[in-house]
């Protein structure tokens, strides 16, 4: 079913107890599926429960997100690991983590999620550190924002 708007929500939250950044990305499942198919040139069924298909989805999802969601923490590029993904109604939640981040004073985001699929895409970015949450809306083609705490 088509929908009238194209949006993702990216939540980046510092967990000082675990010395990590926890990242969750919510995207409409159909948009994510079409984008991953276009990106990988493979048939992707984001709802599949088959283990081999899930492994392909996870590999493709991490590769796509790594290319289209780049983060720098305290001025240094940071790579995230895929924790997992799940379906909730018409959305897919993707979970990532960056470890070894005891203090987060600054987060720079370079986000072009789904820009290759839809030019009406909007990416809402929430970043939380030191008990303060900051939010910014990235409208295509804007992709860069920096948060300081």
mmCIF file of C-alpha atoms in Angstrom:
data_model
loop_
_atom_site.group_PDB
_atom_site.id
_atom_site.type_symbol
_atom_site.label_atom_id
_atom_site.label_comp_id
_atom_site.label_asym_id
_atom_site.label_seq_id
_atom_site.Cartn_x
_atom_site.Cartn_y
_atom_site.Cartn_z
ATOM 1 C CA UNK A 1 0.000 0.000 0.000
ATOM 2 C CA UNK A 2 1.444 3.376 -1.007
ATOM 3 C CA UNK A 3 1.611 6.159 1.516
ATOM 4 C CA UNK A 4 1.629 9.935 0.997
ATOM 5 C CA UNK A 5 4.884 10.745 2.808
ATOM 6 C CA UNK A 6 8.363 9.273 3.055
ATOM 7 C CA UNK A 7 10.002 9.517 6.446
ATOM 8 C CA UNK A 8 12.461 7.788 8.702
ATOM 9 C CA UNK A 9 13.236 8.486 12.338
ATOM 10 C CA UNK A 10 16.769 8.028 13.634
ATOM 11 C CA UNK A 11 17.252 7.927 17.406
ATOM 12 C CA UNK A 12 20.829 8.120 18.671
ATOM 13 C CA UNK A 13 21.158 7.839 22.431
ATOM 14 C CA UNK A 14 24.278 7.761 24.577
ATOM 15 C CA UNK A 15 24.246 5.052 27.228
ATOM 16 C CA UNK A 16 26.979 6.116 29.680
ATOM 17 C CA UNK A 17 26.648 2.947 31.808
ATOM 18 C CA UNK A 18 27.461 0.785 28.769
ATOM 19 C CA UNK A 19 29.805 3.417 27.233
ATOM 20 C CA UNK A 20 27.923 3.056 23.958
ATOM 21 C CA UNK A 21 25.744 4.875 21.470
ATOM 22 C CA UNK A 22 22.483 3.058 20.823
ATOM 23 C CA UNK A 23 20.942 3.786 17.426
ATOM 24 C CA UNK A 24 17.473 2.901 16.252
ATOM 25 C CA UNK A 25 16.143 3.667 12.785
ATOM 26 C CA UNK A 26 12.442 3.435 11.948
ATOM 27 C CA UNK A 27 11.512 3.234 8.272
ATOM 28 C CA UNK A 28 8.356 2.258 6.401
ATOM 29 C CA UNK A 29 8.901 -1.427 5.606
ATOM 30 C CA UNK A 30 7.884 -1.178 1.953
ATOM 31 C CA UNK A 31 10.276 1.744 1.349
ATOM 32 C CA UNK A 32 13.129 -0.089 3.068
ATOM 33 C CA UNK A 33 12.444 -3.281 1.136
ATOM 34 C CA UNK A 34 12.403 -1.480 -2.239
ATOM 35 C CA UNK A 35 15.534 0.482 -1.347
ATOM 36 C CA UNK A 36 17.443 -2.642 -0.287
ATOM 37 C CA UNK A 37 16.363 -4.431 -3.468
ATOM 38 C CA UNK A 38 17.518 -1.512 -5.593
ATOM 39 C CA UNK A 39 20.782 -1.287 -3.604
ATOM 40 C CA UNK A 40 21.618 -5.005 -3.690
ATOM 41 C CA UNK A 41 20.019 -5.999 -7.011
ATOM 42 C CA UNK A 42 18.476 -8.936 -5.106
ATOM 43 C CA UNK A 43 14.927 -9.891 -4.204
ATOM 44 C CA UNK A 44 14.441 -8.852 -0.581
ATOM 45 C CA UNK A 45 11.458 -9.801 1.562
ATOM 46 C CA UNK A 46 11.877 -7.792 4.753
ATOM 47 C CA UNK A 47 9.123 -9.839 6.437
ATOM 48 C CA UNK A 48 10.801 -13.188 5.771
ATOM 49 C CA UNK A 49 11.414 -15.427 8.771
ATOM 50 C CA UNK A 50 13.653 -17.883 6.886
ATOM 51 C CA UNK A 51 17.098 -17.942 8.467
ATOM 52 C CA UNK A 52 19.096 -17.761 5.194
ATOM 53 C CA UNK A 53 16.972 -14.854 3.945
ATOM 54 C CA UNK A 54 17.333 -13.049 7.287
ATOM 55 C CA UNK A 55 21.131 -13.402 7.030
ATOM 56 C CA UNK A 56 21.066 -11.810 3.553
ATOM 57 C CA UNK A 57 18.768 -9.037 4.802
ATOM 58 C CA UNK A 58 21.047 -8.331 7.783
ATOM 59 C CA UNK A 59 24.159 -8.215 5.595
ATOM 60 C CA UNK A 60 22.455 -5.941 3.035
ATOM 61 C CA UNK A 61 20.901 -3.752 5.736
ATOM 62 C CA UNK A 62 24.246 -3.195 7.484
ATOM 63 C CA UNK A 63 26.003 -2.425 4.180
ATOM 64 C CA UNK A 64 23.295 0.039 3.130
ATOM 65 C CA UNK A 65 23.102 1.764 6.514
ATOM 66 C CA UNK A 66 26.891 1.994 6.782
ATOM 67 C CA UNK A 67 26.953 3.751 3.413
ATOM 68 C CA UNK A 68 23.964 6.055 4.021
ATOM 69 C CA UNK A 69 24.186 6.835 7.756
ATOM 70 C CA UNK A 70 27.670 7.999 8.694
ATOM 71 C CA UNK A 71 28.391 9.173 12.207
ATOM 72 C CA UNK A 72 31.292 10.959 13.844
ATOM 73 C CA UNK A 73 31.520 11.068 17.616
ATOM 74 C CA UNK A 74 33.668 13.721 19.259
ATOM 75 C CA UNK A 75 35.228 14.462 15.868
ATOM 76 C CA UNK A 76 36.142 10.852 15.030
ATOM 77 C CA UNK A 77 34.370 8.617 12.484
ATOM 78 C CA UNK A 78 32.469 5.844 14.256
ATOM 79 C CA UNK A 79 31.324 2.508 12.840
ATOM 80 C CA UNK A 80 28.256 0.785 14.173
ATOM 81 C CA UNK A 81 27.297 -2.856 14.424
ATOM 82 C CA UNK A 82 23.884 -4.267 13.596
ATOM 83 C CA UNK A 83 22.100 -5.479 16.715
ATOM 84 C CA UNK A 84 18.953 -6.585 14.853
ATOM 85 C CA UNK A 85 15.702 -5.495 13.261
ATOM 86 C CA UNK A 86 11.996 -6.063 13.829
ATOM 87 C CA UNK A 87 8.605 -5.268 12.322
ATOM 88 C CA UNK A 88 6.070 -3.077 14.087
ATOM 89 C CA UNK A 89 2.907 -2.552 12.080
ATOM 90 C CA UNK A 90 3.960 -0.947 8.748
ATOM 91 C CA UNK A 91 7.438 -0.010 9.993
ATOM 92 C CA UNK A 92 10.772 -1.746 10.369
ATOM 93 C CA UNK A 93 12.927 -0.854 13.357
ATOM 94 C CA UNK A 94 16.656 -1.371 12.822
ATOM 95 C CA UNK A 95 18.993 -1.383 15.829
ATOM 96 C CA UNK A 96 22.695 -0.553 15.830
ATOM 97 C CA UNK A 97 25.356 0.125 18.439
ATOM 98 C CA UNK A 98 28.696 1.905 18.663
ATOM 99 C CA UNK A 99 30.770 0.732 21.602
ATOM 100 C CA UNK A 100 33.667 2.366 23.472
ATOM 101 C CA UNK A 101 31.965 5.771 23.772
ATOM 102 C CA UNK A 102 32.300 6.731 27.460
ATOM 103 C CA UNK A 103 31.688 10.464 26.828
ATOM 104 C CA UNK A 104 29.705 12.019 23.977
ATOM 105 C CA UNK A 105 30.154 15.768 23.553
ATOM 106 C CA UNK A 106 29.472 15.981 19.826
ATOM 107 C CA UNK A 107 27.736 13.845 17.202
ATOM 108 C CA UNK A 108 27.937 14.661 13.492
ATOM 109 C CA UNK A 109 25.433 12.911 11.229
ATOM 110 C CA UNK A 110 25.683 12.425 7.466
ATOM 111 C CA UNK A 111 22.341 10.840 6.585
ATOM 112 C CA UNK A 112 21.079 10.075 3.092
ATOM 113 C CA UNK A 113 18.742 7.213 4.029
ATOM 114 C CA UNK A 114 16.336 6.407 1.200
ATOM 115 C CA UNK A 115 17.404 9.506 -0.776
ATOM 116 C CA UNK A 116 18.314 7.114 -3.590
ATOM 117 C CA UNK A 117 14.734 5.801 -3.535
ATOM 118 C CA UNK A 118 12.575 8.882 -2.944
ATOM 119 C CA UNK A 119 13.332 12.591 -3.377
ATOM 120 C CA UNK A 120 10.495 13.497 -0.975
ATOM 121 C CA UNK A 121 12.272 11.621 1.819
ATOM 122 C CA UNK A 122 12.502 13.298 5.233
ATOM 123 C CA UNK A 123 14.844 12.006 7.929
ATOM 124 C CA UNK A 124 14.163 13.093 11.510
ATOM 125 C CA UNK A 125 17.265 12.795 13.696
ATOM 126 C CA UNK A 126 17.075 12.724 17.505
ATOM 127 C CA UNK A 127 20.331 12.688 19.474
ATOM 128 C CA UNK A 128 20.445 12.344 23.241
ATOM 129 C CA UNK A 129 23.489 12.777 25.474
ATOM 130 C CA UNK A 130 24.016 14.017 29.036
ATOM 131 C CA UNK A 131 20.250 13.981 29.595
ATOM 132 C CA UNK A 132 19.587 16.432 26.743
ATOM 133 C CA UNK A 133 17.774 15.506 23.534
ATOM 134 C CA UNK A 134 18.192 17.536 20.347
ATOM 135 C CA UNK A 135 16.251 17.046 17.120
ATOM 136 C CA UNK A 136 16.714 18.095 13.522
ATOM 137 C CA UNK A 137 14.734 17.429 10.344
ATOM 138 C CA UNK A 138 16.723 16.637 7.197
ATOM 139 C CA UNK A 139 14.716 17.274 4.020
ATOM 140 C CA UNK A 140 16.102 15.879 0.765
ATOM 141 C CA UNK A 141 18.801 16.725 -0.328
ATOM 142 C CA UNK A 142 20.132 18.051 3.040
ATOM 143 C CA UNK A 143 22.101 15.338 4.760
ATOM 144 C CA UNK A 144 24.502 16.843 7.314
ATOM 145 C CA UNK A 145 23.850 18.002 10.865
ATOM 146 C CA UNK A 146 26.004 18.265 13.971
ATOM 147 C CA UNK A 147 24.871 18.180 17.606
ATOM 148 C CA UNK A 148 26.943 19.447 20.548
ATOM 149 C CA UNK A 149 26.325 18.700 24.212
#
